[in-house]
mmCIF file of C-alpha atoms in Angstrom:
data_model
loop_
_atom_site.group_PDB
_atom_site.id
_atom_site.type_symbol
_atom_site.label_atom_id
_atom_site.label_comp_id
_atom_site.label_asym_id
_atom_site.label_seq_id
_atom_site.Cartn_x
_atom_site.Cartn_y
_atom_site.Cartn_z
ATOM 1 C CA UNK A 1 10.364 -37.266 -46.491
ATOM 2 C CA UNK A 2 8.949 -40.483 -45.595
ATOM 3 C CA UNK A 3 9.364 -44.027 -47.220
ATOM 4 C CA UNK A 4 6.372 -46.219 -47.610
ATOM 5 C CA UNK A 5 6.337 -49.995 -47.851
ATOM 6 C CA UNK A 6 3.615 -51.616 -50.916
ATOM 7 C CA UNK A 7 -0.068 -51.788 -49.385
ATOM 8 C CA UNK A 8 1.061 -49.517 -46.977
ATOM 9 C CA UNK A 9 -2.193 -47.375 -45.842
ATOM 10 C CA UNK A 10 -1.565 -43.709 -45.746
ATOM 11 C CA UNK A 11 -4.596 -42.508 -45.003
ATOM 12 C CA UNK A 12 -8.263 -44.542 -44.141
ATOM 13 C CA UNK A 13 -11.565 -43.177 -44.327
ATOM 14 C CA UNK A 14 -12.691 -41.483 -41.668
ATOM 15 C CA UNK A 15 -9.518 -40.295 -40.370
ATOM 16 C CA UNK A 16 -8.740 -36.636 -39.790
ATOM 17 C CA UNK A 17 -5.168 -36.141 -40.773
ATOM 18 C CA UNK A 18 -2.929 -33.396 -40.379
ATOM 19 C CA UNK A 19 -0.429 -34.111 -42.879
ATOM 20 C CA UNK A 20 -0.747 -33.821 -46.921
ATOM 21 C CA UNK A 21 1.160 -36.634 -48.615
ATOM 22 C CA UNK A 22 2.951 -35.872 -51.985
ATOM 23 C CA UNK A 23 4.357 -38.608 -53.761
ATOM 24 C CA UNK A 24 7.966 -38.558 -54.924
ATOM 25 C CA UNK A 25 8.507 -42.319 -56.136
ATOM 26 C CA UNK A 26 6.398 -45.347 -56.206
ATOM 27 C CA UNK A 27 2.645 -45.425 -57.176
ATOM 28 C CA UNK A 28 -0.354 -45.497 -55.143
ATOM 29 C CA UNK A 29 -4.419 -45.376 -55.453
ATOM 30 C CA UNK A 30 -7.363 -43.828 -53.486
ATOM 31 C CA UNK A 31 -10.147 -46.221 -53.104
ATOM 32 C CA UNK A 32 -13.014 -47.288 -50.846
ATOM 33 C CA UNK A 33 -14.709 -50.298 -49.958
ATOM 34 C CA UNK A 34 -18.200 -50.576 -50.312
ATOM 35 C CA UNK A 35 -20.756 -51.788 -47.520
ATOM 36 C CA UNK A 36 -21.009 -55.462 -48.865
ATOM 37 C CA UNK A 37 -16.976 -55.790 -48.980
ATOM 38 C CA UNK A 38 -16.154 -54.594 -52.690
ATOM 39 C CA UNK A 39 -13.234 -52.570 -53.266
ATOM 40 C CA UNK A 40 -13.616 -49.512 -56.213
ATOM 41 C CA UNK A 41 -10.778 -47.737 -56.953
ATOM 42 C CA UNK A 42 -10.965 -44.154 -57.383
ATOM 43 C CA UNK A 43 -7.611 -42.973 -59.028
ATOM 44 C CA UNK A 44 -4.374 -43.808 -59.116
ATOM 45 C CA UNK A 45 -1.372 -41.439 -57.882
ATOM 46 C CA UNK A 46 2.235 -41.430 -59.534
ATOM 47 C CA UNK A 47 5.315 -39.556 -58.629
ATOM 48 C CA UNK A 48 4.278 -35.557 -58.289
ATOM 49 C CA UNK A 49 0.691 -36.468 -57.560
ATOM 50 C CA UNK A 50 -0.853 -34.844 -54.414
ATOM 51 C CA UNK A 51 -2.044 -37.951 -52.246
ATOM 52 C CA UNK A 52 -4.799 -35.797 -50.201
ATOM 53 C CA UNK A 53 -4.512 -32.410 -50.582
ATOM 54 C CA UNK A 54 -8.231 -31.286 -49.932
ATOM 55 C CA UNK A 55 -8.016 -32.287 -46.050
ATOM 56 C CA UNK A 56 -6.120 -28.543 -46.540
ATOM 57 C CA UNK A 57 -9.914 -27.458 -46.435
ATOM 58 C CA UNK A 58 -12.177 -31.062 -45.623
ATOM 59 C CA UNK A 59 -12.070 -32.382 -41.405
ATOM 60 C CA UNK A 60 -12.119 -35.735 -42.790
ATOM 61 C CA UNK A 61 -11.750 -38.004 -45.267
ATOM 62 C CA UNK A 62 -14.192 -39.840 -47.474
ATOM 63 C CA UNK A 63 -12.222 -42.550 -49.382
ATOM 64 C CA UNK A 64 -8.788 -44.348 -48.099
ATOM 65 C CA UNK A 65 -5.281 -43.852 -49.644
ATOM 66 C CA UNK A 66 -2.693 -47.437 -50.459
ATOM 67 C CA UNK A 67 0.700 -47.545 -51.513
ATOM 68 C CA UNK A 68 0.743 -49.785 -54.806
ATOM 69 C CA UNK A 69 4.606 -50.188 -54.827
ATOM 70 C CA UNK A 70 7.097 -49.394 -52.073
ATOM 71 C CA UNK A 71 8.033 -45.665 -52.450
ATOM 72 C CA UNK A 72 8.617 -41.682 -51.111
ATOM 73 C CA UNK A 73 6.393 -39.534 -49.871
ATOM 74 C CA UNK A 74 6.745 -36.113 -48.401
ATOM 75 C CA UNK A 75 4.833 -35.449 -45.631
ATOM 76 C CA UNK A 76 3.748 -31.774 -45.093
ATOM 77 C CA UNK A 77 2.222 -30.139 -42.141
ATOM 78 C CA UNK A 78 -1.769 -29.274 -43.064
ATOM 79 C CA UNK A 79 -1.128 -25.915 -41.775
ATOM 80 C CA UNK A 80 1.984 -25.365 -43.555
ATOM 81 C CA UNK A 81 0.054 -26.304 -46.818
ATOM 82 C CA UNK A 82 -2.710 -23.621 -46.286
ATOM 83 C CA UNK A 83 0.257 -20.640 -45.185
ATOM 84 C CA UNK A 84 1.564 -21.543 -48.612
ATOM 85 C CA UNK A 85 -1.076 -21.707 -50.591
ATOM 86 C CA UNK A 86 -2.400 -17.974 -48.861
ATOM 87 C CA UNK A 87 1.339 -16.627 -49.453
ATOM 88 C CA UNK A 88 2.399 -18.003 -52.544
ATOM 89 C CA UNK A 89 -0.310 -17.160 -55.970
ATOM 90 C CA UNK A 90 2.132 -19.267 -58.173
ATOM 91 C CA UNK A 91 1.910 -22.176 -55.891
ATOM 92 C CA UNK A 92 -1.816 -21.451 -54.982
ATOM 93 C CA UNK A 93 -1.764 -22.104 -59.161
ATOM 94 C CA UNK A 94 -0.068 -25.256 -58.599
ATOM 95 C CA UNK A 95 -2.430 -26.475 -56.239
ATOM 96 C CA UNK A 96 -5.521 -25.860 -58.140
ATOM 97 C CA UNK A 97 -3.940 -26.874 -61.098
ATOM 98 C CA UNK A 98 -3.566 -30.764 -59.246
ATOM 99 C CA UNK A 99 -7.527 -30.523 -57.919
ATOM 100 C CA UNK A 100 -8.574 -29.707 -61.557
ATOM 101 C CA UNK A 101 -6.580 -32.549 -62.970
ATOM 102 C CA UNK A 102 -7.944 -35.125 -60.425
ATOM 103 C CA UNK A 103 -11.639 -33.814 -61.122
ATOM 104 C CA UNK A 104 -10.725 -34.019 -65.059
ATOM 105 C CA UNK A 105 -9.483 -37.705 -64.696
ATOM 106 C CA UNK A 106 -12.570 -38.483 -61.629
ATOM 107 C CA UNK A 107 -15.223 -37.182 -64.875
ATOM 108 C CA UNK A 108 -13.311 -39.807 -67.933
ATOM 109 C CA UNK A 109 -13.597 -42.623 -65.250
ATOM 110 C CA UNK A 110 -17.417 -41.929 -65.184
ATOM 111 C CA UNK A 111 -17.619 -41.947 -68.650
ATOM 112 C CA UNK A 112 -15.910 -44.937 -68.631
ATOM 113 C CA UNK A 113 -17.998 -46.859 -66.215
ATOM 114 C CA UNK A 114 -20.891 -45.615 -68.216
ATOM 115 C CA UNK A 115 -20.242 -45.654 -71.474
ATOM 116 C CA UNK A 116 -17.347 -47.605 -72.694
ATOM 117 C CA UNK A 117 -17.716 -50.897 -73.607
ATOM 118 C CA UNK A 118 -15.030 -53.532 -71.602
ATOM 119 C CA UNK A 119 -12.330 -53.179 -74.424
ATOM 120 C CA UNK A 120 -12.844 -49.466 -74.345
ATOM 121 C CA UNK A 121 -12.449 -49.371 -70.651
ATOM 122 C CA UNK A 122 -9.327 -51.284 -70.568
ATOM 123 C CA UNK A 123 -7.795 -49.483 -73.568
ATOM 124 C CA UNK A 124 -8.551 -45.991 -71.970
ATOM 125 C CA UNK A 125 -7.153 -46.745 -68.996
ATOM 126 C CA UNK A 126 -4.169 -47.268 -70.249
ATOM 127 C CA UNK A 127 -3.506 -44.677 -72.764
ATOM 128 C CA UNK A 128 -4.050 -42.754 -69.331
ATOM 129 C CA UNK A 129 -1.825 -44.226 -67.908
ATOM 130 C CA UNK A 130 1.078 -44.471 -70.172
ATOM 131 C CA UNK A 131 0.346 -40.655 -70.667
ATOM 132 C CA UNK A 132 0.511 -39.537 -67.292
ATOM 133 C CA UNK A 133 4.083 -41.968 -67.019
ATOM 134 C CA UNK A 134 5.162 -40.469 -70.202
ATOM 135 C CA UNK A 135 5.000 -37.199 -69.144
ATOM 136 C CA UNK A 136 7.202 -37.687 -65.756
ATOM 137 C CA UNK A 137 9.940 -39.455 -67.524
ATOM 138 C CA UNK A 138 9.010 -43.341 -66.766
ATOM 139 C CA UNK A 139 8.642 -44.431 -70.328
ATOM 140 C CA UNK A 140 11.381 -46.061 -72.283
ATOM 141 C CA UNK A 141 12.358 -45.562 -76.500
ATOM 142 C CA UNK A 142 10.955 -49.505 -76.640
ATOM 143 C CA UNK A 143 7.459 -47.667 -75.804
ATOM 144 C CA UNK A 144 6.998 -49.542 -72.674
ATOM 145 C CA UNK A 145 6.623 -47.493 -69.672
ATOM 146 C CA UNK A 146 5.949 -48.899 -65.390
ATOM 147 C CA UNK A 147 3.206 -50.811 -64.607
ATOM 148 C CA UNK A 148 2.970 -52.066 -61.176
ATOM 149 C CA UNK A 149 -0.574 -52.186 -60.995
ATOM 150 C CA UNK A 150 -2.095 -55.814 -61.024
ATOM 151 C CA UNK A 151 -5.255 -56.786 -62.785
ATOM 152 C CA UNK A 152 -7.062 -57.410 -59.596
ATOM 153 C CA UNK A 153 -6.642 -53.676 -58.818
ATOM 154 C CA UNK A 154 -6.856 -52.616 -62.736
ATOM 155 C CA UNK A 155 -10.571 -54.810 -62.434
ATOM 156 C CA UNK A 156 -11.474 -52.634 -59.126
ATOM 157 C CA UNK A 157 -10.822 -49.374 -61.440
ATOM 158 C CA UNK A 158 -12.748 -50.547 -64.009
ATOM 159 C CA UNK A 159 -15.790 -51.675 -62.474
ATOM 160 C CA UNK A 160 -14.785 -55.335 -64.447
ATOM 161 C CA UNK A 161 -14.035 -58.864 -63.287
ATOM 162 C CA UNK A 162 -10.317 -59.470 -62.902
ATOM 163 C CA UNK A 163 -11.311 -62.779 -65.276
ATOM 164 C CA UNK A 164 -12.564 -60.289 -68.241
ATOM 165 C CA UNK A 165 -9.775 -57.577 -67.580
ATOM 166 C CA UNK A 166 -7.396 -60.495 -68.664
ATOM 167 C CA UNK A 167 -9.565 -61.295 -71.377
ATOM 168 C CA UNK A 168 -9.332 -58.103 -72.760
ATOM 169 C CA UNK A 169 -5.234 -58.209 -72.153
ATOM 170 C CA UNK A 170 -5.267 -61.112 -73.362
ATOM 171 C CA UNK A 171 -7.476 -60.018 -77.439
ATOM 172 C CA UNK A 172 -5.095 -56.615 -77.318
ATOM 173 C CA UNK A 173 -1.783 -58.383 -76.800
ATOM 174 C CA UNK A 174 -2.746 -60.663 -79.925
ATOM 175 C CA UNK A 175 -4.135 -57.886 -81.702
ATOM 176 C CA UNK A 176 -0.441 -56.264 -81.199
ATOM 177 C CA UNK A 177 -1.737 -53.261 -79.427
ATOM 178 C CA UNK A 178 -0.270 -53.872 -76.388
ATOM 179 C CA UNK A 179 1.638 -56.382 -73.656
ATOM 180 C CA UNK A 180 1.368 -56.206 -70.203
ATOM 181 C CA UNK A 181 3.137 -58.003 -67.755
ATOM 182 C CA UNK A 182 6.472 -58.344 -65.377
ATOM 183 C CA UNK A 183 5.805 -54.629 -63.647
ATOM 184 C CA UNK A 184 5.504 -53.179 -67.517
ATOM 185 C CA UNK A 185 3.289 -52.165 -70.393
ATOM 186 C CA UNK A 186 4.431 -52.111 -73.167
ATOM 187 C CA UNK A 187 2.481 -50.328 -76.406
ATOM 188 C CA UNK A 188 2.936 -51.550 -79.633
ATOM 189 C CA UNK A 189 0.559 -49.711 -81.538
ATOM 190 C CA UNK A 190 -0.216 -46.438 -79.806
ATOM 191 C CA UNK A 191 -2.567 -45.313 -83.256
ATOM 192 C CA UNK A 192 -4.835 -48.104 -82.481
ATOM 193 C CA UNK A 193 -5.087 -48.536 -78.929
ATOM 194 C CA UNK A 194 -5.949 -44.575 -78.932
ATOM 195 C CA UNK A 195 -8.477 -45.426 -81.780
ATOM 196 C CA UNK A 196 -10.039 -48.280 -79.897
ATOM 197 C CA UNK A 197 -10.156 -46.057 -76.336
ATOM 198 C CA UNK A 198 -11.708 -42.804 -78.249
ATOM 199 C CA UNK A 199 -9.034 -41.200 -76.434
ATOM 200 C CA UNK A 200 -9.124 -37.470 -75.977
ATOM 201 C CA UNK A 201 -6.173 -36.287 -73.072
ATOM 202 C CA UNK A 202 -7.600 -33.046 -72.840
ATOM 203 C CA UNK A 203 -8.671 -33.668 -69.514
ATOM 204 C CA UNK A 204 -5.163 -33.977 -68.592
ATOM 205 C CA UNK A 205 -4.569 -30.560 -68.915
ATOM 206 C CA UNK A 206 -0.648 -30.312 -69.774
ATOM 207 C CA UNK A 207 -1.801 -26.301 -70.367
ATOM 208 C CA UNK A 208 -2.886 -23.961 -68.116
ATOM 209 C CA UNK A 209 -3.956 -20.309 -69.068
ATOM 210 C CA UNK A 210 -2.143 -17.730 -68.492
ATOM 211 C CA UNK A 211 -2.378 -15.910 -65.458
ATOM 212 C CA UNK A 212 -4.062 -12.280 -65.934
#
């Protein structure tokens, strides 16, 4: 296990690592910066998330990997990963189970940056969000859950200005949907903000089938 400081860079693009991250507390994000300077963020990784698991199969990676909030990673050998994954179908499951979830989430962001208007955006990202916290035990009975993403990275998610993502914050918190603020989010209406996101968590896939 290995603890990580906030900002802390686990992996940049272009490296070749050796080791697969999996985070254990703390949050994080995958991201790359574009040629002009810009910074889009690519998805954002909470406690049981796989930081980089497809350098198992890839030489090198295509997008860089930040720590969000200080936090615990375990750090497993590349080869060990792949002797696993060969030796072990229910872990093998596990694995593919993580890719598919990533590629579910990596096709709603699309969507998002295509098709949802700004209050959409915002409002889908964090049903997401408070989803993916719900289900590994960081929400509270007040229906707040952690937050400790800031609106300059929230705007580099959404493909908005950090100016209109408080904008939006701003219309939803006196709507009494939601507050955000102080490391927290906290949802006061869960019925509407899922009405005004369209949300559908499907692509979150809490079920798996079956195996054969």
């Amino acid at each position: 296990m290995r603890k990580i400081s906030a900002r802390q860079e686990l992996a940049q693009e272009g490296d070749r690592p050796e080791t697969v991250f999996l985070m254990l507390e703390g949050w994080a994000m995958r991201y790359t910066v574009m040629p002009e300077g810009g910074r889009q963020v690519l998805a954002f990784l909470m406690p049981g998330d796989f930081c980089n698991f497809h350098v198992t199969l890839l030489a090198e990676m295509d997008h860089s990997i930040s720590a969000i909030t200080p936090g615990l990673v375990a750090a497993i050998p590349r080869a060990q990963v792949t002797r696993l994954c060969e030796s072990t179908q229910n872990l093998q499951r596990a694995f593919w189970w993580s890719q598919l979830v990533d590629e579910g989430v990596l096709r709603s962001w699309i969507s998002s940056l295509g098709r949802r208007n700004s209050h959409e955006r915002v409002a889908h990202l964090m049903c997401e969000l408070y989803v993916r916290a719900h289900n590994i035990g960081l929400t509270r009975q007040d229906g707040s859950c952690e937050m400790p993403v800031s609106q300059l990275v929230l705007a580099d998610a959404l493909g908005l200005t950090p100016v209109h993502v408080n904008r939006v914050f701003r219309q939803l918190r006196l709507d009494n949907v939601l507050t955000i603020g102080r490391g927290r989010l906290i949802v006061n209406d869960i019925d509407k903000l899922v009405r005004i996101a369209g949300f559908q968590g499907n692509y979150l896939h809490r079920r798996l089938r079956a195996a054969a």
